[in-house]
XYZ file of C-alpha atoms in Angstrom:
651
model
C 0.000 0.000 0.000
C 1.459 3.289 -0.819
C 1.737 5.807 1.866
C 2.100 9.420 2.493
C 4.957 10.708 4.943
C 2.200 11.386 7.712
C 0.926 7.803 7.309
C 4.725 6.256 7.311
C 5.515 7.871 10.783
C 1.931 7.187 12.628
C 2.718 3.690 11.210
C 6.039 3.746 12.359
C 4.675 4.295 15.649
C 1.265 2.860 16.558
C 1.127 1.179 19.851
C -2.650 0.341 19.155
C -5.870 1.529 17.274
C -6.466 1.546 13.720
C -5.396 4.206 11.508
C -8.938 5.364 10.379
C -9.397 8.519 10.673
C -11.595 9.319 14.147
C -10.475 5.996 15.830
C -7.835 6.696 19.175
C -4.753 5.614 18.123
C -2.006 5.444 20.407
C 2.069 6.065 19.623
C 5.460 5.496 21.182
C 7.049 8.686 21.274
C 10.784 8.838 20.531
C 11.964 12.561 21.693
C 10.107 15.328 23.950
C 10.324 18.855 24.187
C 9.311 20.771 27.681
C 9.588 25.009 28.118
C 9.507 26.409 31.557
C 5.813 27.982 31.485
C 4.832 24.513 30.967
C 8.021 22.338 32.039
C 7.828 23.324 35.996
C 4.408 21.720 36.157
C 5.468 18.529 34.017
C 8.568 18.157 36.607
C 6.198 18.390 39.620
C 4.254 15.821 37.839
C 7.097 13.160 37.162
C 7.907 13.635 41.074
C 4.313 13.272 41.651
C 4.124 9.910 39.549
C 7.459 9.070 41.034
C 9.339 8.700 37.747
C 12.943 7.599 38.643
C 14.591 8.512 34.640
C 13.641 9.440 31.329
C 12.517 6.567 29.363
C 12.345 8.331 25.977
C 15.712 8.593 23.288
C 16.093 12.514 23.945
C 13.839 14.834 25.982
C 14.828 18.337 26.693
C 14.265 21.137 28.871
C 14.525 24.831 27.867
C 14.139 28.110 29.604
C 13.058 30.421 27.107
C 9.682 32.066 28.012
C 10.261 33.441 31.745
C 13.474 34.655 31.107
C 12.841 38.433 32.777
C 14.152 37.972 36.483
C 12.648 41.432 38.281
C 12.484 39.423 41.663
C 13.189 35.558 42.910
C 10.348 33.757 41.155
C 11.939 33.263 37.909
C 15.033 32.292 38.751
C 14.206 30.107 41.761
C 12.376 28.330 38.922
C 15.139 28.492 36.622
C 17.257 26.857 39.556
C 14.401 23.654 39.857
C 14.097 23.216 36.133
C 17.689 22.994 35.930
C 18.351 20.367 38.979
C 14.865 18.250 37.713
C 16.666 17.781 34.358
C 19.737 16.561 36.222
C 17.411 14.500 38.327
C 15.050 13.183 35.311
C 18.074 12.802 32.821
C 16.812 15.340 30.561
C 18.891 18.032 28.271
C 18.690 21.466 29.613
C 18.970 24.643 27.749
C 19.350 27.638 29.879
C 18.186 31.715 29.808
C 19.449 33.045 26.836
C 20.010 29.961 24.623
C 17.173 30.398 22.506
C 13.516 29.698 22.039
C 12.830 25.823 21.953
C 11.751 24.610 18.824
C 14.258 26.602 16.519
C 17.140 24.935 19.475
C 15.368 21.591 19.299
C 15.478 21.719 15.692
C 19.441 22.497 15.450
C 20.378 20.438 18.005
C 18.283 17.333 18.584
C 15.683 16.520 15.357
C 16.105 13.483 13.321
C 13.757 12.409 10.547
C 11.451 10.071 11.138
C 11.315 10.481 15.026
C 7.781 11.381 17.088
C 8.436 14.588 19.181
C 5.747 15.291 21.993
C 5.765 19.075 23.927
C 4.140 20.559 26.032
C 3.979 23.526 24.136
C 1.890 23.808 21.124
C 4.175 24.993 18.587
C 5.955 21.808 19.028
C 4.374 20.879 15.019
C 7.268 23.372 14.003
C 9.567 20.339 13.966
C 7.768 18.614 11.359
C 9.383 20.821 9.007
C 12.522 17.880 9.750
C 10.215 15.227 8.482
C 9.263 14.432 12.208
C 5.970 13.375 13.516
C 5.819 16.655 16.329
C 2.826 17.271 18.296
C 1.689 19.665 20.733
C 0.025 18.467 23.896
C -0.937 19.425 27.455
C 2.689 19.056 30.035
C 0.547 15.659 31.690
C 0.719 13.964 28.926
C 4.460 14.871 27.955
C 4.936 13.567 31.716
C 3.312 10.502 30.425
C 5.469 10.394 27.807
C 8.249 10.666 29.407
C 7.699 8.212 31.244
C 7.794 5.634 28.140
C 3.720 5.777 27.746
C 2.196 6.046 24.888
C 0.400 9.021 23.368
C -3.494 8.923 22.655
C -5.300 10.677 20.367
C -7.577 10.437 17.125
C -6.010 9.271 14.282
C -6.542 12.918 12.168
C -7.344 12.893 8.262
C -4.316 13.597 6.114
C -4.644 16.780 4.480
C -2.229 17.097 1.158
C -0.904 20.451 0.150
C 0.601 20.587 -3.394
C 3.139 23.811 -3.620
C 3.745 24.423 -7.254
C 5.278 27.322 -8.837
C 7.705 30.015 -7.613
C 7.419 32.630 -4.712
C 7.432 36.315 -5.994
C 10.161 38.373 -4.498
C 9.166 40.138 -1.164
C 6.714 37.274 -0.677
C 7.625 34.670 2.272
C 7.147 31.556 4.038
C 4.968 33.273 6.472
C 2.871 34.483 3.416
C 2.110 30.952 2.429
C 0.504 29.659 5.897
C -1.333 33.411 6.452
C -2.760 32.545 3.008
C -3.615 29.140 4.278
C -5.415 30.890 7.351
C -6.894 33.185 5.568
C -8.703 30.066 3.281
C -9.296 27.791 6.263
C -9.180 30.318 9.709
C -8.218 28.687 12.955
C -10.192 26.043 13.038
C -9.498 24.530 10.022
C -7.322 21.951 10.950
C -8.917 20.475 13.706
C -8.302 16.872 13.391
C -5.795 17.020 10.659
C -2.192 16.456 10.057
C -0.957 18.951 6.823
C 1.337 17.757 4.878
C 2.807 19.586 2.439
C 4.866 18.275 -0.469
C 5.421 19.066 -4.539
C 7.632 21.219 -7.193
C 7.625 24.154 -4.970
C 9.458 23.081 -1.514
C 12.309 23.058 -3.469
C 12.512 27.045 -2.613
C 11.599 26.737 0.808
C 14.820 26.426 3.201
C 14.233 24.304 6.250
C 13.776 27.443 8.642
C 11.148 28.307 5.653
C 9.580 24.803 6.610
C 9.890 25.660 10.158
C 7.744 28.778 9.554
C 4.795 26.842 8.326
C 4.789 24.083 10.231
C 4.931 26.307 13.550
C 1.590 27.720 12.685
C 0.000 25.087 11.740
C -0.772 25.242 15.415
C -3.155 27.999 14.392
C -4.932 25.970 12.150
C -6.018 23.613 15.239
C -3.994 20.814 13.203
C -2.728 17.984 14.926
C 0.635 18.127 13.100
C 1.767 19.505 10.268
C 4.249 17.160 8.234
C 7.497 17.895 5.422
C 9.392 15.152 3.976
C 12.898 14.625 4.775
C 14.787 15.277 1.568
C 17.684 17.081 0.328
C 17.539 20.112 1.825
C 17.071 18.690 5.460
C 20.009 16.703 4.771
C 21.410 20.147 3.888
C 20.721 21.257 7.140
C 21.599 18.721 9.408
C 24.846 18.804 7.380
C 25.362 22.428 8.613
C 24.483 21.502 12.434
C 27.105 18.782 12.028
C 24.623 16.061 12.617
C 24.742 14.830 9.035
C 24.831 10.680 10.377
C 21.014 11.885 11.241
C 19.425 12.171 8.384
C 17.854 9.720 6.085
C 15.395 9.970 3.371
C 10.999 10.043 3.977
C 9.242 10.818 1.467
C 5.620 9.679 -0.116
C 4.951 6.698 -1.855
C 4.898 7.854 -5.673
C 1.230 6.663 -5.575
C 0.419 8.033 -2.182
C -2.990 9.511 -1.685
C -4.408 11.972 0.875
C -8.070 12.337 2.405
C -8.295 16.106 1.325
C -5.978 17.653 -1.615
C -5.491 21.348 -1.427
C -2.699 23.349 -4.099
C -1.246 26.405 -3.348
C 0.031 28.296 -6.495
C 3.568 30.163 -5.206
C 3.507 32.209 -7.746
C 0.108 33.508 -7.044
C 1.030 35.190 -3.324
C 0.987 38.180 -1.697
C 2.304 39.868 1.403
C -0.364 38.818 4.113
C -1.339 39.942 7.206
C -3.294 38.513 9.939
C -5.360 41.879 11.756
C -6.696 42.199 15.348
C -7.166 40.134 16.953
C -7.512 36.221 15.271
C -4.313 34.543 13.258
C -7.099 33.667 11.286
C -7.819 37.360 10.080
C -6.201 37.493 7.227
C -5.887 40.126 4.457
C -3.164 41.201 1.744
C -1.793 43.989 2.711
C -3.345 46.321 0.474
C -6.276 46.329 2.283
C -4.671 47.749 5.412
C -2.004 49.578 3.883
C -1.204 52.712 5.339
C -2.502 52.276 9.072
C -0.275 53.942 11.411
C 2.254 51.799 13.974
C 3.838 52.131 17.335
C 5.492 49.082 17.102
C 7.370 46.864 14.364
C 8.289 43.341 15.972
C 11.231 40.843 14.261
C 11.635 37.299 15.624
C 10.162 34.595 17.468
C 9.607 30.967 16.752
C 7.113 31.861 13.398
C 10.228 33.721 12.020
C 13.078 31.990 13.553
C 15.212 31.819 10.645
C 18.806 33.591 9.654
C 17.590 34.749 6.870
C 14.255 37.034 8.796
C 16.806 38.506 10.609
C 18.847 39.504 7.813
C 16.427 40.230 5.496
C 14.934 42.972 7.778
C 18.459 43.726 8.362
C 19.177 44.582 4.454
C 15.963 46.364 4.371
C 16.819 49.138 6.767
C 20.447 49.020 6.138
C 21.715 52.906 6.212
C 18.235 54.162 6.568
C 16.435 55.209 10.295
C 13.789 53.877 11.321
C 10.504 56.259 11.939
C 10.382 58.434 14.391
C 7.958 57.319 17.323
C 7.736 53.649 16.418
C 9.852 50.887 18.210
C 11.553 48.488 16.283
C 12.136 44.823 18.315
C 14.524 42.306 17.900
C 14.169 38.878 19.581
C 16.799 36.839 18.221
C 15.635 33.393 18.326
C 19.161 31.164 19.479
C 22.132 32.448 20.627
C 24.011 30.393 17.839
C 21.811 32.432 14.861
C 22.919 35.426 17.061
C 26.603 34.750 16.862
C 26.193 34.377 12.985
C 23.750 37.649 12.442
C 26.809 39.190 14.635
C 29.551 38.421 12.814
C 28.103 38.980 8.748
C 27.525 42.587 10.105
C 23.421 42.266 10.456
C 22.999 42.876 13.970
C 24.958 46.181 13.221
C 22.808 47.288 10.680
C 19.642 46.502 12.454
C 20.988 48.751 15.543
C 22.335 51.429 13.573
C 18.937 52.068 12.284
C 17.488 52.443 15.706
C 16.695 48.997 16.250
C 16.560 47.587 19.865
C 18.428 44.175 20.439
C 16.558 41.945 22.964
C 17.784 38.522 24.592
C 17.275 35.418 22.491
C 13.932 33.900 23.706
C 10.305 34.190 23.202
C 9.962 37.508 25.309
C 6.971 39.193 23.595
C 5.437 36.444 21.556
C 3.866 35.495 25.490
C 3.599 39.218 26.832
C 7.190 38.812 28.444
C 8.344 42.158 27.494
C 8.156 44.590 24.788
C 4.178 45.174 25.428
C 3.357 47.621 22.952
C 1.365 50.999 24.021
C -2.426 51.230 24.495
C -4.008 52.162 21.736
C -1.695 51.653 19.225
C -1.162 48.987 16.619
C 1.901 46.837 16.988
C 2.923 44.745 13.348
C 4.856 41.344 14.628
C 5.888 38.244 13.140
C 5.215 36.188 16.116
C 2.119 33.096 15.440
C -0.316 34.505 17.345
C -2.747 37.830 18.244
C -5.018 37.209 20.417
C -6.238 39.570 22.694
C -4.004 40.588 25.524
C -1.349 38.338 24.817
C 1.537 41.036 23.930
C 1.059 42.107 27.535
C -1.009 44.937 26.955
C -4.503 44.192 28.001
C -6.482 45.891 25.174
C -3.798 45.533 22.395
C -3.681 45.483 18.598
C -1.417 43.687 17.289
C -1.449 42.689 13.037
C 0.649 39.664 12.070
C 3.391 39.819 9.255
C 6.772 38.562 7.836
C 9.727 40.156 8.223
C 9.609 42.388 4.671
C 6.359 44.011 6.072
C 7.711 44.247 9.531
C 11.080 46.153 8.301
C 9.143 48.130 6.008
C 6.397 49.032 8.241
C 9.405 50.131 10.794
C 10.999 52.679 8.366
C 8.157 54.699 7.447
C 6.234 54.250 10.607
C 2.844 52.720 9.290
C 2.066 49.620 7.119
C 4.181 49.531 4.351
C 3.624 47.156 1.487
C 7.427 45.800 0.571
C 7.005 45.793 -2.839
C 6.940 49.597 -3.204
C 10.354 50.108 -1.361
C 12.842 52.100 -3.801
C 15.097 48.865 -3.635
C 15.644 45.398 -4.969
C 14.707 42.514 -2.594
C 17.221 41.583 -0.608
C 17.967 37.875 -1.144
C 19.857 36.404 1.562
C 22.312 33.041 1.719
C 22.327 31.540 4.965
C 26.136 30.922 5.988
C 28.488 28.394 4.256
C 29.251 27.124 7.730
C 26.738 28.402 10.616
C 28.283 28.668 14.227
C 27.343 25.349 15.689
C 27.091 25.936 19.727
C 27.250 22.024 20.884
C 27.079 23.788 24.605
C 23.325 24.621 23.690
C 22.160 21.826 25.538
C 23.641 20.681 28.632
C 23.813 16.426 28.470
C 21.822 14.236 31.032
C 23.180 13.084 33.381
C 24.407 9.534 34.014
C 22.122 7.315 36.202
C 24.253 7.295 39.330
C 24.731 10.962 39.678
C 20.990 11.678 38.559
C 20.017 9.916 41.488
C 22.121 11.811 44.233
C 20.661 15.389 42.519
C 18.416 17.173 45.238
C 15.270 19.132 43.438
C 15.918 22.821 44.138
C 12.387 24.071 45.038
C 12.103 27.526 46.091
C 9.430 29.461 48.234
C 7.660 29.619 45.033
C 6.348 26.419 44.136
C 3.551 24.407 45.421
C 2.746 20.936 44.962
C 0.064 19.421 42.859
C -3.313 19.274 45.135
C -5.144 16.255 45.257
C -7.981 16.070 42.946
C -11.678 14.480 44.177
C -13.088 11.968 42.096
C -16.156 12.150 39.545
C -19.375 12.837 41.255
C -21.894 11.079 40.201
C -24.310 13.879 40.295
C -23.634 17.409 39.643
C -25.481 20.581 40.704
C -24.210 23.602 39.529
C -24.305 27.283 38.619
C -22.958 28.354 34.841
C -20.283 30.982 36.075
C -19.448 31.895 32.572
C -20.746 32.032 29.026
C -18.489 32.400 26.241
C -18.305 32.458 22.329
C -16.413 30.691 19.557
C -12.686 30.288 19.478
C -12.088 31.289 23.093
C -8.534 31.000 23.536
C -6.465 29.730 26.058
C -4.665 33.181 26.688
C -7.946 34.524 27.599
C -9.074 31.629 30.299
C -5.569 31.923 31.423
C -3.021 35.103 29.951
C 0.576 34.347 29.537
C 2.922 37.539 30.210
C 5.598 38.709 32.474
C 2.776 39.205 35.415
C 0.999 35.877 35.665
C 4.070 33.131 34.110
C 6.111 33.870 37.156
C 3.409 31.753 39.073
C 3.270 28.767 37.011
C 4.638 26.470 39.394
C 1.914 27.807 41.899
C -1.222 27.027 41.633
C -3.416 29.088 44.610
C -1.474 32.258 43.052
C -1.669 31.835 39.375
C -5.424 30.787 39.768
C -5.977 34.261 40.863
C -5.807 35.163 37.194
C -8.300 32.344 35.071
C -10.894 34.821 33.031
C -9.858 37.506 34.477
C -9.757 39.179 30.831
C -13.488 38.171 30.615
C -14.447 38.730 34.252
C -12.391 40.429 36.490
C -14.520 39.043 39.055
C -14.565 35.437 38.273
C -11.943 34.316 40.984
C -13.578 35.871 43.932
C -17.488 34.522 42.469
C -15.284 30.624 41.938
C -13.932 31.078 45.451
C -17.279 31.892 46.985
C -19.006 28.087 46.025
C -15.429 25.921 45.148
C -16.674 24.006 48.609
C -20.523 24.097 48.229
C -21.278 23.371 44.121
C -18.431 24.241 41.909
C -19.286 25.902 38.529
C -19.643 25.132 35.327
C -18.773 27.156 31.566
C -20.545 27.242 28.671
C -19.002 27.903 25.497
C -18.797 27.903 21.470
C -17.501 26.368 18.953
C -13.060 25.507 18.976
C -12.823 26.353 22.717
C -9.763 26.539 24.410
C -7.511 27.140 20.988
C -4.702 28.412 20.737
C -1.552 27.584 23.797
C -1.492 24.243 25.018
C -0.778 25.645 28.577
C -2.554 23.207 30.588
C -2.613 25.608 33.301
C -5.929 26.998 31.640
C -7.341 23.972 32.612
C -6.064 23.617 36.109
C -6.398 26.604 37.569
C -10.161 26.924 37.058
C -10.000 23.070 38.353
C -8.534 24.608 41.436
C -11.201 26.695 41.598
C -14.224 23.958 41.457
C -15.140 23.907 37.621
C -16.563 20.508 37.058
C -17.794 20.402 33.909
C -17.989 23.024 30.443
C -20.285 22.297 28.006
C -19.435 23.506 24.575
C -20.052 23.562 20.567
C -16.875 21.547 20.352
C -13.630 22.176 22.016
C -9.521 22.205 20.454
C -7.716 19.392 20.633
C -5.118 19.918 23.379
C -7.563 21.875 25.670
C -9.698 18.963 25.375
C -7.760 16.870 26.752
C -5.835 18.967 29.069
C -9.905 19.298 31.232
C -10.081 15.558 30.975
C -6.396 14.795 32.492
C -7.673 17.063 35.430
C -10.702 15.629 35.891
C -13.183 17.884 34.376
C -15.890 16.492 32.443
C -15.716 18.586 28.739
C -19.326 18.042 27.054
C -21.071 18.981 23.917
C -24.475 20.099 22.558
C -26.614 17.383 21.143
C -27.784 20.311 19.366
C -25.535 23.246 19.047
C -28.802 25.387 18.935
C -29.286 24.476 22.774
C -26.293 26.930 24.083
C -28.849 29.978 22.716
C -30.901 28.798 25.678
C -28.275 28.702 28.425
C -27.131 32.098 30.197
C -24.702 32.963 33.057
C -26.356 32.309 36.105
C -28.499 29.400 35.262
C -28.447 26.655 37.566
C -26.979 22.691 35.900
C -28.304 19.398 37.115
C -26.770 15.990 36.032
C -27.530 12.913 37.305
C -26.103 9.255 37.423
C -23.026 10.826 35.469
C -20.741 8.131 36.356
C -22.625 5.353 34.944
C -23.855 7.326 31.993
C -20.656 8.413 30.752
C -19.238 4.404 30.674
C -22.541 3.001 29.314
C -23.661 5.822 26.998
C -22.649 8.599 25.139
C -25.924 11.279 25.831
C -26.807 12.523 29.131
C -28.960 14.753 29.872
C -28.735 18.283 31.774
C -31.649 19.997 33.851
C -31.674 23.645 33.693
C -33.434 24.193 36.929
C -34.834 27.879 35.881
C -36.091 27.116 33.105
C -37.566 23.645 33.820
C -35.960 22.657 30.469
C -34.104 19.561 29.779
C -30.753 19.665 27.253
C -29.131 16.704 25.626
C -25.487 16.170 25.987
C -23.009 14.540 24.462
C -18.965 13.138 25.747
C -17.134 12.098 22.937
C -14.630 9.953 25.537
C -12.517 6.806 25.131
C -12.808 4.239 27.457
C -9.458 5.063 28.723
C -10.477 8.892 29.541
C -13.913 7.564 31.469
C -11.500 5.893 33.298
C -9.465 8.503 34.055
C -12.371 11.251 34.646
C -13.571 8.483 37.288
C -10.108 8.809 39.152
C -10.245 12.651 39.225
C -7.722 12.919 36.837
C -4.142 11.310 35.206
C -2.146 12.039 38.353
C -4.665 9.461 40.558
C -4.906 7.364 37.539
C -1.848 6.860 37.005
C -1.263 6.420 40.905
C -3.822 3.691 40.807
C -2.061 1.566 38.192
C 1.169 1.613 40.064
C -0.894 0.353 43.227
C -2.511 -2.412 41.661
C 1.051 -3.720 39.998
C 2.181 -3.217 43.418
């Protein structure tokens, strides 16, 4: 049977299941990938599970998203992460190195390997022909731990490239345009794999670009093959002995077919406040900026950072706006350094931050209120740059450097100039110290965890109830994110490793008042959400799940819900339910009072229950789209006791 290059590496992999698309398949996952607003949570977890050593061929540990330090919290956390990788026998990057998935990609990829992190942008290492998946930090514990992954084996969605991109039209241009067709939830319960005459063009950081936001599509995974030009790369990283060669089946066939025509493209732009909200950039040509933004892991290539570099070479930038650059690994730094880039980029009134994610999560470099910030980071929702009622437009690096020299959005094409093509170097720094090694077995062993005053342990988590009586706390619409149940950003990350504290902040975009009302009836009821359609998109932070947990949400009821939020509520033990019919969350409001019954027995011997709404004296039908293996785990309260409960009974 011929395959496609998705189909080779689920195949590659499967545990169990049957690849049809909608049936749980499981997979063995080779390599994982952990970031510390996620990783301090999947560390307490392993020494909650009481993992002695990582069981997978590489996992690694980076510090690249609370990397300002303006008191203890940061670094204290910096200090655990550090000695839990020592402990665990995990790599470990430190503050400064570089944003994750660009690091992961230089130093630790190989073709043909599953990747699981706890971070959804993970899917940018598919551009190495990898299998990489985003998922909640639990299940990365899991993972860790040498368990399989579970999820739904997604439809295969081909993308033929064919012809040639225009000049001052980019990688990032391609997957806007693929937003812009398909919006964010387009790729729920697909894997994208793209393929044909015109990835020839596209460099392996040019891979990376499109593969990272295939995040935004809701996409399981997004998939390249592993062909020349990764070979190229891996060459230049000195890890040549890992490549080898996956590509489709000459008679391989896909459950959707798509083409993109290169040649056909246009600068894009995503506007306020969706990825999804895409537009050339005619059509907002002109608007005014504070704020022109160069990096992160969307644009994480040498040749963004040179390219804007050419652009404003010998020119200033305009007056008023503020020009960002977040190199994305200090190895690309050293190179951008010494060809001369960096220079030009400063001399034009550029300002050079540390290599990380900084203000892709609202770590920094929050633009001003009221004004309209142009980035090339993957995502805009609101709030995330830091600044509560932001507007921020998303771009590649030609419109970004553009935009930055005449102070409002600037179409490249009409620059007096020709584009700047840009060679990446014959022989790239390669920083081998990027990643500290694990260590060996004996001396993991003896390593103390460093915990500082900061962290608090996992709380326990009650069991199922088998009936449930509560208030709807909130009511929300379609594609709720997870920045907005739970923001990211230099004031709430610092509390990631405590729950009471970072709790403090779930909805409090929505409802500044939602903590104090959840606080009020945790003991008595709990609470339940209602939502739309692709809640919980967006970050796979599984905090956004576990802090309203914390605060006694038992169930959310919902249109349908993203993939990793999904299960995120049901590895913490909160039951995530749908509409029978979607027309019945018109008759729900805030306020209205929940009854299920029996839920314990319904949810292993049926899929419908049905909900009360005591008000109204009106009966809803519900639906739980659960495995057997997840009714067993919502029964235990969660992975953590389920997990606990296995090791008991081998005991």
């Amino acid at each position: 049977m011929a395959l496609n290059v998705a189909q080779k590496l689920i195949k590659n992999h499967l545990v169990s299941g049957e690849m049809a698309p909608g049936k749980e398949i499981s997979l063995s996952i080779d390599q994982t990938l952990t970031q510390d607003a996620t990783g301090t949570m999947v560390m307490l977890e392993l020494e909650a599970m009481e993992i002695e050593r990582a069981k997978t061929e590489a996992s690694a540990q980076y510090v690249d998203h609370n990397v300002i330090q303006e008191d203890s919290k940061n670094p204290d956390d910096h200090l655990f992460l550090e000695s839990a990788a020592k402990r665990f026998g995990l790599y470990f990057s430190r503050p400064g190195n570089g944003v994750s998935h660009p690091v992961h990609m230089q130093r630790l990829a190989v073709p043909g390997r599953t990747l699981l992190g706890s971070d959804s942008h993970t899917c940018a290492n598919g551009c190495m022909g990898m299998l990489a998946m985003g998922a909640g930090g639990i299940d990365v514990a899991m993972a860790i731990a040498g368990e399989p992954y579970y999820v739904k084996m997604p439809q295969i969605w081909g993308v033929k490239l064919t012809g040639e991109l225009p000049d001052w039209v980019g990688a990032k241009d391609i997957i806007l345009e693929f937003l812009r067709r398909h919006d964010v939830k387009g790729g729920v319960g697909k894997i994208i794999e793209y393929y044909g005459p015109g990835l020839e063009q596209l460099s392996a950081m040019d891979r990376h670009v499109i593969a990272n936001m295939g995040a935004e599509l809701g996409a399981t995974a997004t998939v390249f093959p592993s062909d020349g030009e990764v070979k190229r790369f891996l060459k230049s990283q000195g890890r040549e002995e890992d490549w080898h060669e996956i590509t489709a089946d000459q008679e391989a066939t896909y459950d959707i077919d798509e083409e993109i025509d290169l040649s056909t493209l246009v600068p894009m732009i995503a506007k306020p406040s969706s990825p999804g909200n895409v537009v050339p950039i005619t059509e907002v040509e002109g608007e005014e900026i504070y704020q022109s933004y160069v990096g992160s892991s969307a644009n994480p290539g040498y040749s963004d950072f040179a390219i804007a570099a050419n652009i404003v070479k010998g020119q200033q930038i305009a007056s008023g706006v503020s020009f960002d650059i977040n190199p994305t690994s200090r190895q690309m730094l050293t190179d951008l350094v010494e060809n001369g880039h960096i220079a030009s980029l400063l001399s034009s009134g550029a300002r050079l931050h540390q290599a990380g994610c900084n203000g892709c999560i609202g770590m920094g470099q929050a633009p001003a209120s009221g004004r309209n910030s142009l980035r090339t980071t993957p995502r805009n929702f609101p709030g995330r740059s830091g600044t509560r009622e932001d507007s921020v437009f998303l771009c590649g690096p030609e419109v970004a450097a553009a935009s930055a020299l005449y102070g409002k959005i600037t179409d490249p094409r009409t620059l007096n100039m020709s584009y700047p093509h840009v060679n990446e170097p014959d022989q790239p720094t390669v920083d081998f110290r990027l990643l500290e090694e694990p260590l060996a077995l004996e001396d993991a062993k003896k390593t103390e965890l460093h915990k500082g005053p900061n962290i608090a342990s996992i709380p326990y988590m009650e069991p199922l109830p088998d009936n449930i009586n509560v208030p709807v706390l909130l009511k929300v619409g379609d594609n709720f994110s997870t920045d907005e149940i739970l923001a990211g950003g230099a004031r709430v990350l610092p509390y990631r490793s405590n729950l009471p504290e970072i709790s403090k902040f779930a909805f409090e975009i929505l409802d500044e008042d939602y903590y104090n009302r959840s606080m009020d009836i945790r003991e008595k009821t709990g609470h339940a959400i209602i939502g739309g359609t692709n809640y919980g998109q967006g970050s796979s932070r599984e905090h956004a799940a576990l802090a309203p947990r914390y605060l006694g949400l038992k169930v959310v009821i919902v249109k349908d819900f993203a993939r990793i939020h999904l299960q995120n509520l049901i590895n913490f033990g909160i039951l995530p339910l749908t509409f029978a019919d979607p027309r019945d969350f018109d008759q729900l409001e805030q306020g209205d009072t929940l009854e299920l019954k029996n839920v314990r027995e319904t949810i292993q011997d049926s899929k419908e229950l049905t909900a009360v709404v005591k008000e109204k004296n009106k009966e809803i039908r519900i639906l739980h789209a659960l495995s057997d293996r997840q009714v067993d785990i919502m029964l235990t309260g969660g992975l953590i006791n389920w997990v606990k409960d296995r090791q008991q009974d081998k005991a």
